[in-house]
Amino acid sequence: MASYPQTIHFIGTNTPRRVEMSLRNLEVEGDIPAEIEGAFFRAVPDNAHAPMFEDDIALNHDGMIARFNFEGGAVDFDIRYVETERYKLEKKARRALFGRYRNPFTDDPSVEGADRTVANTTPVWHAGRLFMTKEDGRGYEVNPHSLETVGRWDYEGKLRSQTFTAHPRIDPVTGEMFFFGYEAGGLCDPNVAYCIADKDGNLVKEQWFEQPYISSIHDFVITEKYAIFPIFPTLTDLDRLKAGGHHWAHDQSKPSYIGIMPRYGDVSEMVWVEGPVGVSCFHEVNAYDDGDLVHIDLCLSDTNAFSFMREAGGIQRDQQDIKGALTRWTLDMSKDQPELSERPLGPPGDLCRLADKDQGRPYNHAWYLSMNPEAKGPPMLGGPVGANFNALLRVEVGNGRVSMMEVPPGCAISEPAHVPSSEEGHGGWLLTVIDIPNGPPGGNPADYASEVWVVEADAVEKGPVAKVKTGLALRSQVHGTWVSRAKLDASKVR
Ligand code: V55
Ligand code: FE
């Protein structure tokens, strides 16, 4: 295939852009708070070549690393491809050689055995290094200054797991990074690697355990005492893959489970607790210990949010009909076999963010994206599921109080990054990319202008204090991360 299909994975904010560039001194409306000094890194899927198959999906697109560098009130923008093994092979061939999402049996025979990951999901900063990650492979280290790819990261050859999650958790007090990789031993392997890297970035622990079924484990959570693996019935199957089919199919009839073990413990201590049937979740917000209780806050829905994962499981449901809520699951760990209780915390949504200091600790509030029920007109097309969010919420998890930032009709909002404040009692700032249609509703969905809005994190309802204008239509990001100037200056890669 030499041209791009016209599906939800290639239109709107998923329109292929494929431009590597650097722009200095973006136009700024308003004043950027002086304490915002550092880089907002974003992971952007944008395939360099037209796909091999018409039914290709955005999750399968080459990762680009983008950066908004905030320096002295000015902002620069840079974006580069992550030069994965796959990217380099296809660049040389001038065409796609890797087939369907996470199905090596659909690849061109010339690339058999090559690393298939596209490193397109989350920029991760730990111990002075920047990684671009995707859950189907190891991370790729990227130079945070030049955005050049350094290479695949395996902890100096120590990591056994072939995969590395896009959602590690960093303890704000110890500086340790807790992470995992599922399908750790290769395609359809039930083993999960549970790992700890110390504050200096040394791999100090790697243990493998089997999950009850081979599910997509996108995220996990830690508390001060526990490591917690909520898993959901979106399952893989080797025979389906060999027949050229989808990696994931949601099974509406199977239960979810929560695996919980002491975070410094042995995987033999893992306890599996059964959860509700048929539900799905990609992102947990946070978890914390409350005496013997453990609270796990998650973006829960009644089925899988991705249409291709539902359809592969024979589920026909319109995107708008999916129900969900920001939900709290509580486990009582004083019981030998803990029971799960559930209560709603907020409206449905996803792409949640937490202040780094609150990770795994009792906390008061978080942010996430949702659909504004009052928004006029349809949402902007694009993003991983095909329709973008249009409301940014701040939720107080103790009392359920929700505040919302509205955007003009038809705009898309992407996941915010949180910038802490040095001022006592100030909740810091959010940076979020907003895509604003250039024409009237119903116009060309690829024609929009992307801006970074700077928002007071505890007053989202007030709207932005500054807008950074790119003058470009940027492709949708998946996740982003904020790295302060002090951390950048101390990076291990110069
Ligand atoms: C997600 C994103 C992915 C992926 C699997 O947001 C799950 C969920 C961007 O890639 O491969
Ligand atoms: Fe994610």
Short mmCIF file of C-alpha atoms and ligand atoms in Angstrom, two decimals:
data_model
loop_
_atom_site.label_atom_id
_atom_site.label_comp_id
_atom_site.label_asym_id
_atom_site.label_seq_id
_atom_site.Cartn_x
_atom_site.Cartn_y
_atom_site.Cartn_z
CA MET A 1 0.00 0.00 0.00
CA ALA A 2 1.52 3.32 -1.08
CA SER A 3 -1.19 5.63 0.25
CA TYR A 4 -2.72 6.16 3.66
CA PRO A 5 -6.19 4.73 4.36
CA GLN A 6 -9.01 7.15 5.21
CA THR A 7 -10.02 5.57 8.51
CA ILE A 8 -10.25 7.09 12.02
CA HIS A 9 -6.59 6.10 12.46
CA PHE A 10 -5.48 8.46 9.68
CA ILE A 11 -7.85 11.46 9.76
CA GLY A 12 -8.47 14.41 12.07
CA THR A 13 -5.69 14.67 14.65
CA ASN A 14 -4.43 11.28 13.36
CA THR A 15 -3.60 12.78 9.95
CA PRO A 16 -0.04 11.69 9.06
CA ARG A 17 2.31 14.70 9.48
CA ARG A 18 5.73 12.96 9.40
CA VAL A 19 7.71 16.18 9.77
CA GLU A 20 10.89 16.28 11.85
CA MET A 21 11.61 19.88 12.77
CA SER A 22 12.79 22.52 15.17
CA LEU A 23 11.02 25.82 15.74
CA ARG A 24 12.40 28.60 17.93
CA ASN A 25 10.47 31.19 19.94
CA LEU A 26 6.86 30.19 19.45
CA GLU A 27 4.29 32.96 19.72
CA VAL A 28 3.11 33.31 23.33
CA GLU A 29 -0.16 34.96 24.38
CA GLY A 30 -0.14 35.88 28.08
CA ASP A 31 2.78 35.35 30.45
CA ILE A 32 4.42 32.03 31.19
CA PRO A 33 5.05 31.72 34.95
CA ALA A 34 8.78 32.11 35.60
CA GLU A 35 8.98 28.81 37.50
CA ILE A 36 8.03 26.79 34.40
CA GLU A 37 11.62 25.97 33.38
CA GLY A 38 12.22 22.67 31.66
CA ALA A 39 10.84 20.39 28.96
CA PHE A 40 7.41 18.96 28.22
CA PHE A 41 8.18 15.75 26.31
CA ARG A 42 5.43 14.03 24.32
CA ALA A 43 5.13 10.64 22.61
CA VAL A 44 3.47 11.00 19.20
CA PRO A 45 2.61 8.02 16.95
CA ASP A 46 3.03 9.09 13.29
CA ASN A 47 3.94 6.35 10.81
CA ALA A 48 6.75 7.23 8.47
CA HIS A 49 5.37 4.97 5.71
CA ALA A 50 1.92 4.05 4.48
CA PRO A 51 0.89 0.84 6.29
CA MET A 52 0.90 -2.66 4.82
CA PHE A 53 -2.78 -3.16 5.71
CA GLU A 54 -5.87 -0.99 5.21
CA ASP A 55 -7.10 -1.77 8.76
CA ASP A 56 -3.93 -0.41 10.40
CA ILE A 57 -4.38 1.32 13.77
CA ALA A 58 -2.78 4.38 15.41
CA LEU A 59 -1.22 2.24 18.17
CA ASN A 60 0.95 0.68 15.42
CA HIS A 61 2.49 3.95 14.22
CA ASP A 62 6.16 4.94 14.56
CA GLY A 63 6.95 6.85 17.74
CA MET A 64 8.11 10.44 17.52
CA ILE A 65 9.58 12.28 20.49
CA ALA A 66 8.37 15.87 20.71
CA ARG A 67 9.55 18.55 23.12
CA PHE A 68 8.28 21.95 24.18
CA ASN A 69 11.29 23.54 25.86
CA PHE A 70 10.31 26.33 28.29
CA GLU A 71 13.22 28.66 28.93
CA GLY A 72 13.08 32.18 30.39
CA GLY A 73 9.48 32.71 29.28
CA ALA A 74 10.21 31.56 25.71
CA VAL A 75 9.20 28.22 24.21
CA ASP A 76 10.90 26.16 21.48
CA PHE A 77 9.45 23.09 19.74
CA ASP A 78 11.30 20.05 18.40
CA ILE A 79 10.11 16.70 17.07
CA ARG A 80 12.12 13.70 15.81
CA TYR A 81 11.48 10.07 15.01
CA VAL A 82 12.64 7.53 17.56
CA GLU A 83 15.12 5.53 15.47
CA THR A 84 14.01 2.07 16.47
CA GLU A 85 15.32 -1.01 14.67
CA ARG A 86 11.97 -1.13 12.86
CA TYR A 87 12.09 2.53 11.83
CA LYS A 88 15.59 2.12 10.41
CA LEU A 89 14.73 -1.06 8.44
CA GLU A 90 11.67 0.58 6.89
CA LYS A 91 13.54 3.82 6.19
CA LYS A 92 16.13 1.87 4.22
CA ALA A 93 13.45 -0.08 2.29
CA ARG A 94 11.36 3.12 1.78
CA ARG A 95 8.20 1.20 2.70
CA ALA A 96 6.42 -0.56 5.54
CA LEU A 97 7.82 -4.04 6.29
CA PHE A 98 6.04 -4.65 9.58
CA GLY A 99 2.39 -5.63 9.33
CA ARG A 100 -0.41 -5.61 11.86
CA TYR A 101 -0.23 -4.27 15.42
CA ARG A 102 1.71 -6.77 17.51
CA ASN A 103 1.40 -9.58 14.97
CA PRO A 104 4.81 -10.65 13.59
CA PHE A 105 3.15 -13.30 11.39
CA THR A 106 1.93 -10.49 9.12
CA ASP A 107 5.41 -9.00 8.51
CA ASP A 108 7.50 -9.02 5.34
CA PRO A 109 9.74 -12.15 5.62
CA SER A 110 12.85 -9.95 5.30
CA VAL A 111 12.37 -8.61 8.86
CA GLU A 112 11.74 -11.90 10.66
CA GLY A 113 13.14 -11.74 14.20
CA ALA A 114 13.66 -7.96 14.15
CA ASP A 115 12.52 -5.73 17.04
CA ARG A 116 8.94 -4.69 16.21
CA THR A 117 8.40 -2.03 18.87
CA VAL A 118 7.65 1.53 17.77
CA ALA A 119 8.36 3.22 21.15
CA ASN A 120 5.28 5.44 20.74
CA THR A 121 3.52 5.54 24.13
CA THR A 122 5.25 7.38 27.01
CA PRO A 123 8.42 9.42 27.48
CA VAL A 124 9.83 8.19 30.83
CA TRP A 125 12.48 10.06 32.82
CA HIS A 126 14.41 8.17 35.46
CA ALA A 127 17.84 8.57 37.05
CA GLY A 128 19.05 11.11 34.50
CA ARG A 129 17.90 9.23 31.40
CA LEU A 130 15.01 9.68 28.97
CA PHE A 131 13.31 6.63 27.48
CA MET A 132 10.61 6.27 24.85
CA THR A 133 8.52 3.27 25.75
CA LYS A 134 5.90 0.88 24.43
CA GLU A 135 4.65 -2.18 26.27
CA ASP A 136 5.52 -4.65 23.46
CA GLY A 137 9.30 -4.09 23.66
CA ARG A 138 12.13 -2.56 25.62
CA GLY A 139 12.46 1.18 25.93
CA TYR A 140 14.67 3.23 23.64
CA GLU A 141 16.96 5.79 25.25
CA VAL A 142 16.77 9.25 23.70
CA ASN A 143 19.19 12.17 24.15
CA PRO A 144 17.00 14.77 25.93
CA HIS A 145 18.98 17.67 24.42
CA SER A 146 19.29 16.62 20.75
CA LEU A 147 16.35 14.14 20.68
CA GLU A 148 18.67 11.70 18.89
CA THR A 149 18.07 8.03 19.64
CA VAL A 150 20.83 6.48 21.74
CA GLY A 151 19.57 2.89 21.46
CA ARG A 152 17.59 0.12 23.10
CA TRP A 153 17.81 0.13 26.92
CA ASP A 154 18.45 -3.14 28.80
CA TYR A 155 20.16 -1.99 32.04
CA GLU A 156 23.67 -2.86 30.85
CA GLY A 157 22.51 -6.27 29.69
CA LYS A 158 20.90 -7.12 33.06
CA LEU A 159 17.22 -6.98 32.08
CA ARG A 160 15.82 -10.39 31.13
CA SER A 161 12.33 -9.22 30.24
CA GLN A 162 11.86 -8.59 26.53
CA THR A 163 9.24 -5.96 27.34
CA PHE A 164 9.01 -2.82 29.46
CA THR A 165 5.77 -1.09 30.41
CA ALA A 166 4.89 2.42 29.23
CA HIS A 167 3.65 3.05 32.81
CA PRO A 168 6.38 2.61 35.40
CA ARG A 169 5.82 4.22 38.83
CA ILE A 170 8.50 6.29 40.54
CA ASP A 171 8.46 6.54 44.34
CA PRO A 172 8.76 10.25 45.18
CA VAL A 173 10.66 9.58 48.43
CA THR A 174 13.07 6.76 47.52
CA GLY A 175 13.50 7.70 43.84
CA GLU A 176 13.16 4.02 42.91
CA MET A 177 11.38 3.10 39.69
CA PHE A 178 8.96 0.17 39.97
CA PHE A 179 8.09 -1.35 36.60
CA PHE A 180 7.05 -4.51 34.83
CA GLY A 181 6.94 -6.16 31.43
CA TYR A 182 4.24 -8.61 30.38
CA GLU A 183 4.65 -11.26 27.66
CA ALA A 184 8.11 -10.98 29.21
CA GLY A 185 9.47 -14.12 27.55
CA GLY A 186 8.10 -13.35 24.08
CA LEU A 187 4.86 -13.42 22.13
CA CYS A 188 1.90 -14.79 24.17
CA ASP A 189 4.10 -15.69 27.14
CA PRO A 190 2.01 -15.63 30.36
CA ASN A 191 5.02 -14.42 32.38
CA VAL A 192 5.17 -10.93 33.81
CA ALA A 193 8.52 -9.49 34.95
CA TYR A 194 8.26 -7.30 38.06
CA CYS A 195 11.32 -5.08 38.45
CA ILE A 196 12.84 -2.34 40.59
CA ALA A 197 15.53 0.12 39.49
CA ASP A 198 17.17 2.08 42.31
CA LYS A 199 17.39 5.87 42.41
CA ASP A 200 20.63 5.78 40.41
CA GLY A 201 19.05 3.71 37.64
CA ASN A 202 20.55 0.31 38.50
CA LEU A 203 18.32 -2.73 38.01
CA VAL A 204 18.27 -4.21 41.52
CA LYS A 205 15.44 -6.73 41.25
CA GLU A 206 13.66 -8.70 38.52
CA GLN A 207 11.19 -11.48 39.32
CA TRP A 208 8.79 -13.28 37.01
CA PHE A 209 5.26 -14.46 37.76
CA GLU A 210 2.40 -15.86 35.65
CA GLN A 211 -0.81 -13.93 35.15
CA PRO A 212 -4.13 -15.87 35.35
CA TYR A 213 -4.77 -15.25 31.65
CA ILE A 214 -2.64 -13.50 29.00
CA SER A 215 -4.07 -10.03 29.19
CA SER A 216 -2.95 -6.59 28.14
CA ILE A 217 -1.42 -5.11 31.32
CA HIS A 218 -1.11 -1.47 30.35
CA ASP A 219 -0.52 0.07 33.78
CA PHE A 220 -0.07 -0.87 37.44
CA VAL A 221 0.17 0.89 40.81
CA ILE A 222 2.31 0.96 43.91
CA THR A 223 1.65 2.02 47.49
CA GLU A 224 4.20 2.38 50.29
CA LYS A 225 3.62 -1.32 51.07
CA TYR A 226 2.37 -2.99 47.90
CA ALA A 227 2.81 -3.54 44.18
CA ILE A 228 -0.61 -3.99 42.55
CA PHE A 229 -1.44 -5.46 39.14
CA PRO A 230 -5.11 -4.91 38.15
CA ILE A 231 -5.78 -6.98 35.01
CA PHE A 232 -8.75 -7.03 32.66
CA PRO A 233 -10.13 -9.62 30.22
CA THR A 234 -8.61 -8.29 26.99
CA LEU A 235 -6.74 -11.41 25.89
CA THR A 236 -4.29 -12.63 23.30
CA ASP A 237 -4.17 -15.96 21.48
CA LEU A 238 -1.27 -17.44 19.51
CA ASP A 239 -3.49 -19.31 17.04
CA ARG A 240 -5.37 -16.10 16.23
CA LEU A 241 -2.05 -14.35 15.63
CA LYS A 242 -0.77 -17.15 13.40
CA ALA A 243 -3.94 -16.80 11.34
CA GLY A 244 -3.06 -13.11 10.82
CA GLY A 245 -5.61 -11.81 13.33
CA HIS A 246 -5.64 -9.25 16.11
CA HIS A 247 -3.36 -9.38 19.13
CA TRP A 248 -6.18 -8.41 21.50
CA ALA A 249 -9.81 -9.48 21.83
CA HIS A 250 -11.97 -8.38 24.75
CA ASP A 251 -13.90 -11.18 26.50
CA GLN A 252 -17.02 -9.71 28.10
CA SER A 253 -17.68 -12.91 30.09
CA LYS A 254 -14.46 -13.17 32.09
CA PRO A 255 -13.64 -11.47 35.40
CA SER A 256 -10.99 -8.90 36.08
CA TYR A 257 -8.39 -9.70 38.76
CA ILE A 258 -6.13 -7.75 41.06
CA GLY A 259 -2.72 -9.21 41.83
CA ILE A 260 -1.29 -7.71 45.02
CA MET A 261 2.04 -8.41 46.75
CA PRO A 262 4.43 -6.58 49.10
CA ARG A 263 6.35 -4.22 46.86
CA TYR A 264 9.73 -5.39 48.17
CA GLY A 265 8.46 -8.96 48.55
CA ASP A 266 8.69 -12.19 46.60
CA VAL A 267 6.30 -12.94 43.72
CA SER A 268 5.31 -16.13 45.58
CA GLU A 269 3.44 -13.79 47.97
CA MET A 270 1.14 -12.55 45.19
CA VAL A 271 -2.58 -12.82 46.06
CA TRP A 272 -5.14 -12.72 43.23
CA VAL A 273 -8.51 -11.15 44.04
CA GLU A 274 -11.39 -11.52 41.60
CA GLY A 275 -12.96 -8.28 40.34
CA PRO A 276 -16.04 -7.41 38.27
CA VAL A 277 -16.76 -9.29 35.02
CA GLY A 278 -16.14 -7.80 31.58
CA VAL A 279 -14.76 -4.44 32.70
CA SER A 280 -11.72 -2.69 31.23
CA CYS A 281 -9.17 -0.11 32.28
CA PHE A 282 -6.01 1.25 30.70
CA HIS A 283 -4.89 3.69 33.38
CA GLU A 284 -4.91 3.68 37.14
CA VAL A 285 -4.70 7.13 38.75
CA ASN A 286 -3.04 6.17 42.02
CA ALA A 287 -3.19 3.82 45.00
CA TYR A 288 -2.39 4.21 48.69
CA ASP A 289 -2.44 2.46 52.06
CA ASP A 290 -5.05 3.45 54.64
CA GLY A 291 -4.35 1.22 57.65
CA ASP A 292 -5.19 -2.31 56.47
CA LEU A 293 -7.12 -0.90 53.52
CA VAL A 294 -5.64 -0.31 50.10
CA HIS A 295 -7.40 2.14 47.79
CA ILE A 296 -6.90 1.83 44.02
CA ASP A 297 -8.32 4.66 41.90
CA LEU A 298 -8.81 3.83 38.24
CA CYS A 299 -10.40 4.96 34.96
CA LEU A 300 -12.86 2.09 34.63
CA SER A 301 -15.24 1.28 31.77
CA ASP A 302 -17.80 -1.48 31.26
CA THR A 303 -16.03 -2.79 28.16
CA ASN A 304 -12.79 -2.10 26.26
CA ALA A 305 -12.53 1.50 24.99
CA PHE A 306 -10.84 0.48 21.70
CA SER A 307 -13.33 -0.56 19.01
CA PHE A 308 -10.88 -3.02 17.36
CA MET A 309 -10.33 -4.84 20.67
CA ARG A 310 -14.11 -5.09 21.20
CA GLU A 311 -14.87 -6.18 17.65
CA ALA A 312 -12.17 -8.90 17.74
CA GLY A 313 -14.10 -10.28 20.73
CA GLY A 314 -17.44 -10.13 18.89
CA ILE A 315 -18.69 -7.11 20.88
CA GLN A 316 -20.72 -4.57 18.90
CA ARG A 317 -21.05 -1.37 20.93
CA ASP A 318 -20.99 2.25 19.79
CA GLN A 319 -18.21 4.37 21.28
CA GLN A 320 -20.77 6.81 22.79
CA ASP A 321 -22.61 3.97 24.57
CA ILE A 322 -19.65 2.87 26.68
CA LYS A 323 -20.28 3.49 30.37
CA GLY A 324 -17.68 4.11 32.99
CA ALA A 325 -16.54 6.19 35.93
CA LEU A 326 -13.48 7.22 37.78
CA THR A 327 -13.73 4.43 40.35
CA ARG A 328 -12.22 3.51 43.72
CA TRP A 329 -11.54 -0.15 44.42
CA THR A 330 -10.74 -0.90 48.05
CA LEU A 331 -9.13 -4.09 49.38
CA ASP A 332 -9.11 -5.05 53.06
CA MET A 333 -5.69 -6.64 53.51
CA SER A 334 -6.43 -7.84 57.05
CA LYS A 335 -8.37 -10.72 55.45
CA ASP A 336 -6.57 -13.82 54.13
CA GLN A 337 -8.55 -13.54 50.94
CA PRO A 338 -9.24 -9.80 50.65
CA GLU A 339 -12.56 -8.72 49.20
CA LEU A 340 -13.00 -5.88 46.78
CA SER A 341 -15.45 -3.05 47.35
CA GLU A 342 -16.18 -0.43 44.71
CA ARG A 343 -17.46 3.14 44.64
CA PRO A 344 -17.57 5.89 42.00
CA LEU A 345 -15.29 8.93 42.41
CA GLY A 346 -16.04 10.98 39.31
CA PRO A 347 -17.33 11.15 35.72
CA PRO A 348 -16.04 8.73 33.05
CA GLY A 349 -12.75 9.61 31.39
CA ASP A 350 -9.12 8.65 30.95
CA LEU A 351 -5.56 10.00 30.58
CA CYS A 352 -5.23 10.79 34.28
CA ARG A 353 -2.34 12.66 35.87
CA LEU A 354 -1.12 12.97 39.40
CA ALA A 355 1.44 15.26 41.04
CA ASP A 356 4.70 13.26 41.17
CA LYS A 357 4.93 13.81 44.94
CA ASP A 358 1.57 12.00 45.46
CA GLN A 359 2.60 8.75 43.77
CA GLY A 360 1.57 5.80 45.96
CA ARG A 361 0.70 8.10 48.88
CA PRO A 362 -2.55 9.44 50.38
CA TYR A 363 -3.58 12.29 48.05
CA ASN A 364 -6.25 14.87 47.61
CA HIS A 365 -6.75 15.43 43.89
CA ALA A 366 -5.84 14.40 40.34
CA TRP A 367 -6.60 15.48 36.77
CA TYR A 368 -8.01 13.60 33.81
CA LEU A 369 -9.77 14.07 30.48
CA SER A 370 -13.45 13.57 29.80
CA MET A 371 -16.28 14.44 27.42
CA ASN A 372 -18.14 17.61 28.35
CA PRO A 373 -21.84 16.72 28.24
CA GLU A 374 -22.64 20.37 27.43
CA ALA A 375 -20.19 20.64 24.52
CA LYS A 376 -21.82 21.83 21.31
CA GLY A 377 -21.24 19.63 18.27
CA PRO A 378 -19.29 16.40 17.85
CA PRO A 379 -15.78 15.89 19.30
CA MET A 380 -12.75 16.31 17.06
CA LEU A 381 -11.82 13.06 15.33
CA GLY A 382 -8.48 11.44 16.06
CA GLY A 383 -6.43 10.10 18.98
CA PRO A 384 -5.96 6.42 19.83
CA VAL A 385 -9.71 5.61 20.00
CA GLY A 386 -10.77 7.88 17.13
CA ALA A 387 -12.61 10.62 19.08
CA ASN A 388 -10.74 13.16 21.19
CA PHE A 389 -11.62 14.29 24.70
CA ASN A 390 -12.87 17.86 25.08
CA ALA A 391 -12.84 18.54 28.84
CA LEU A 392 -10.06 18.71 31.40
CA LEU A 393 -11.23 17.76 34.90
CA ARG A 394 -9.72 18.25 38.33
CA VAL A 395 -11.23 15.84 40.85
CA GLU A 396 -10.93 15.85 44.63
CA VAL A 397 -10.89 12.16 45.44
CA GLY A 398 -12.01 12.64 49.07
CA ASN A 399 -15.27 14.47 48.39
CA GLY A 400 -15.88 13.95 44.66
CA ARG A 401 -15.76 17.70 43.90
CA VAL A 402 -15.07 18.15 40.18
CA SER A 403 -14.01 21.29 38.34
CA MET A 404 -13.70 21.55 34.57
CA MET A 405 -11.81 23.58 32.00
CA GLU A 406 -13.92 24.21 28.94
CA VAL A 407 -12.53 24.65 25.45
CA PRO A 408 -14.15 26.24 22.37
CA PRO A 409 -16.57 23.93 20.45
CA GLY A 410 -14.91 21.18 18.43
CA CYS A 411 -11.51 21.41 20.17
CA ALA A 412 -9.45 18.41 21.28
CA ILE A 413 -7.52 18.24 24.56
CA SER A 414 -4.55 15.98 25.16
CA GLU A 415 -3.21 14.57 28.40
CA PRO A 416 -1.77 17.32 30.62
CA ALA A 417 1.64 17.30 32.26
CA HIS A 418 1.92 18.63 35.81
CA VAL A 419 4.62 21.14 36.73
CA PRO A 420 5.07 21.48 40.50
CA SER A 421 5.38 24.94 42.04
CA SER A 422 8.14 25.97 44.40
CA GLU A 423 5.73 28.30 46.18
CA GLU A 424 4.36 26.88 49.46
CA GLY A 425 0.68 26.00 49.12
CA HIS A 426 0.59 26.52 45.34
CA GLY A 427 -0.62 23.50 43.37
CA GLY A 428 1.56 24.12 40.32
CA TRP A 429 0.66 24.22 36.65
CA LEU A 430 -0.68 22.01 33.90
CA LEU A 431 0.56 22.04 30.32
CA THR A 432 -1.83 20.62 27.75
CA VAL A 433 -1.98 20.66 23.96
CA ILE A 434 -5.28 21.95 22.57
CA ASP A 435 -6.19 21.47 18.91
CA ILE A 436 -8.50 24.21 17.63
CA PRO A 437 -10.39 23.81 14.33
CA ASN A 438 -9.54 26.55 11.82
CA GLY A 439 -12.85 26.47 9.99
CA PRO A 440 -16.54 26.19 10.88
CA PRO A 441 -17.94 22.85 12.18
CA GLY A 442 -18.05 20.18 9.48
CA GLY A 443 -14.97 21.55 7.73
CA ASN A 444 -11.72 19.73 6.90
CA PRO A 445 -10.96 17.67 10.05
CA ALA A 446 -7.21 17.86 9.34
CA ASP A 447 -7.27 21.68 9.46
CA TYR A 448 -6.64 22.87 13.01
CA ALA A 449 -4.08 24.81 15.02
CA SER A 450 -2.28 23.25 18.00
CA GLU A 451 -1.50 25.35 21.08
CA VAL A 452 -0.03 24.55 24.49
CA TRP A 453 -2.20 25.99 27.24
CA VAL A 454 -0.64 26.80 30.59
CA VAL A 455 -3.26 26.34 33.31
CA GLU A 456 -3.18 26.83 37.07
CA ALA A 457 -3.49 23.23 38.27
CA ASP A 458 -5.82 24.02 41.18
CA ALA A 459 -7.98 26.45 39.16
CA VAL A 460 -8.62 24.70 35.84
CA GLU A 461 -12.05 26.35 35.58
CA LYS A 462 -10.31 29.72 35.08
CA GLY A 463 -8.81 28.55 31.78
CA PRO A 464 -5.28 29.24 30.57
CA VAL A 465 -2.94 31.92 31.92
CA ALA A 466 -0.88 31.62 28.73
CA LYS A 467 -1.23 30.07 25.27
CA VAL A 468 1.76 28.94 23.22
CA LYS A 469 0.91 28.92 19.52
CA THR A 470 2.67 26.50 17.21
CA GLY A 471 0.96 27.68 14.02
CA LEU A 472 0.88 23.98 13.10
CA ALA A 473 -1.57 21.10 13.15
CA LEU A 474 0.29 18.59 15.33
CA ARG A 475 -0.53 14.93 15.38
CA SER A 476 -2.17 13.52 18.57
CA GLN A 477 0.12 12.52 21.40
CA VAL A 478 -0.43 9.52 23.64
CA HIS A 479 1.33 10.43 26.93
CA GLY A 480 3.69 13.20 27.97
CA THR A 481 6.02 14.01 30.82
CA TRP A 482 7.51 17.12 32.44
CA VAL A 483 11.26 17.26 33.18
CA SER A 484 12.61 20.25 35.12
CA ARG A 485 15.65 22.26 34.01
CA ALA A 486 17.58 20.97 37.03
CA LYS A 487 17.00 17.36 35.94
CA LEU A 488 17.88 18.14 32.31
CA ASP A 489 21.10 19.84 33.39
CA ALA A 490 22.02 16.73 35.40
CA SER A 491 21.19 14.26 32.60
CA LYS A 492 23.60 11.39 32.02
CA VAL A 493 23.52 11.83 28.25
CA ARG A 494 24.93 15.18 27.15
C1 V55 B 1 -2.43 1.91 24.71
C2 V55 B 1 -1.59 2.62 23.86
C3 V55 B 1 -0.71 1.92 23.06
C4 V55 B 1 -0.69 0.55 23.09
C5 V55 B 1 -1.52 -0.16 23.94
O1 V55 B 1 -3.52 3.78 25.65
C6 V55 B 1 -2.39 0.53 24.76
C7 V55 B 1 -3.39 2.57 25.59
C8 V55 B 1 0.13 3.88 21.98
O2 V55 B 1 0.16 2.49 22.16
O3 V55 B 1 0.16 -0.12 22.26
FE FE B 2 -1.13 4.60 28.64
#
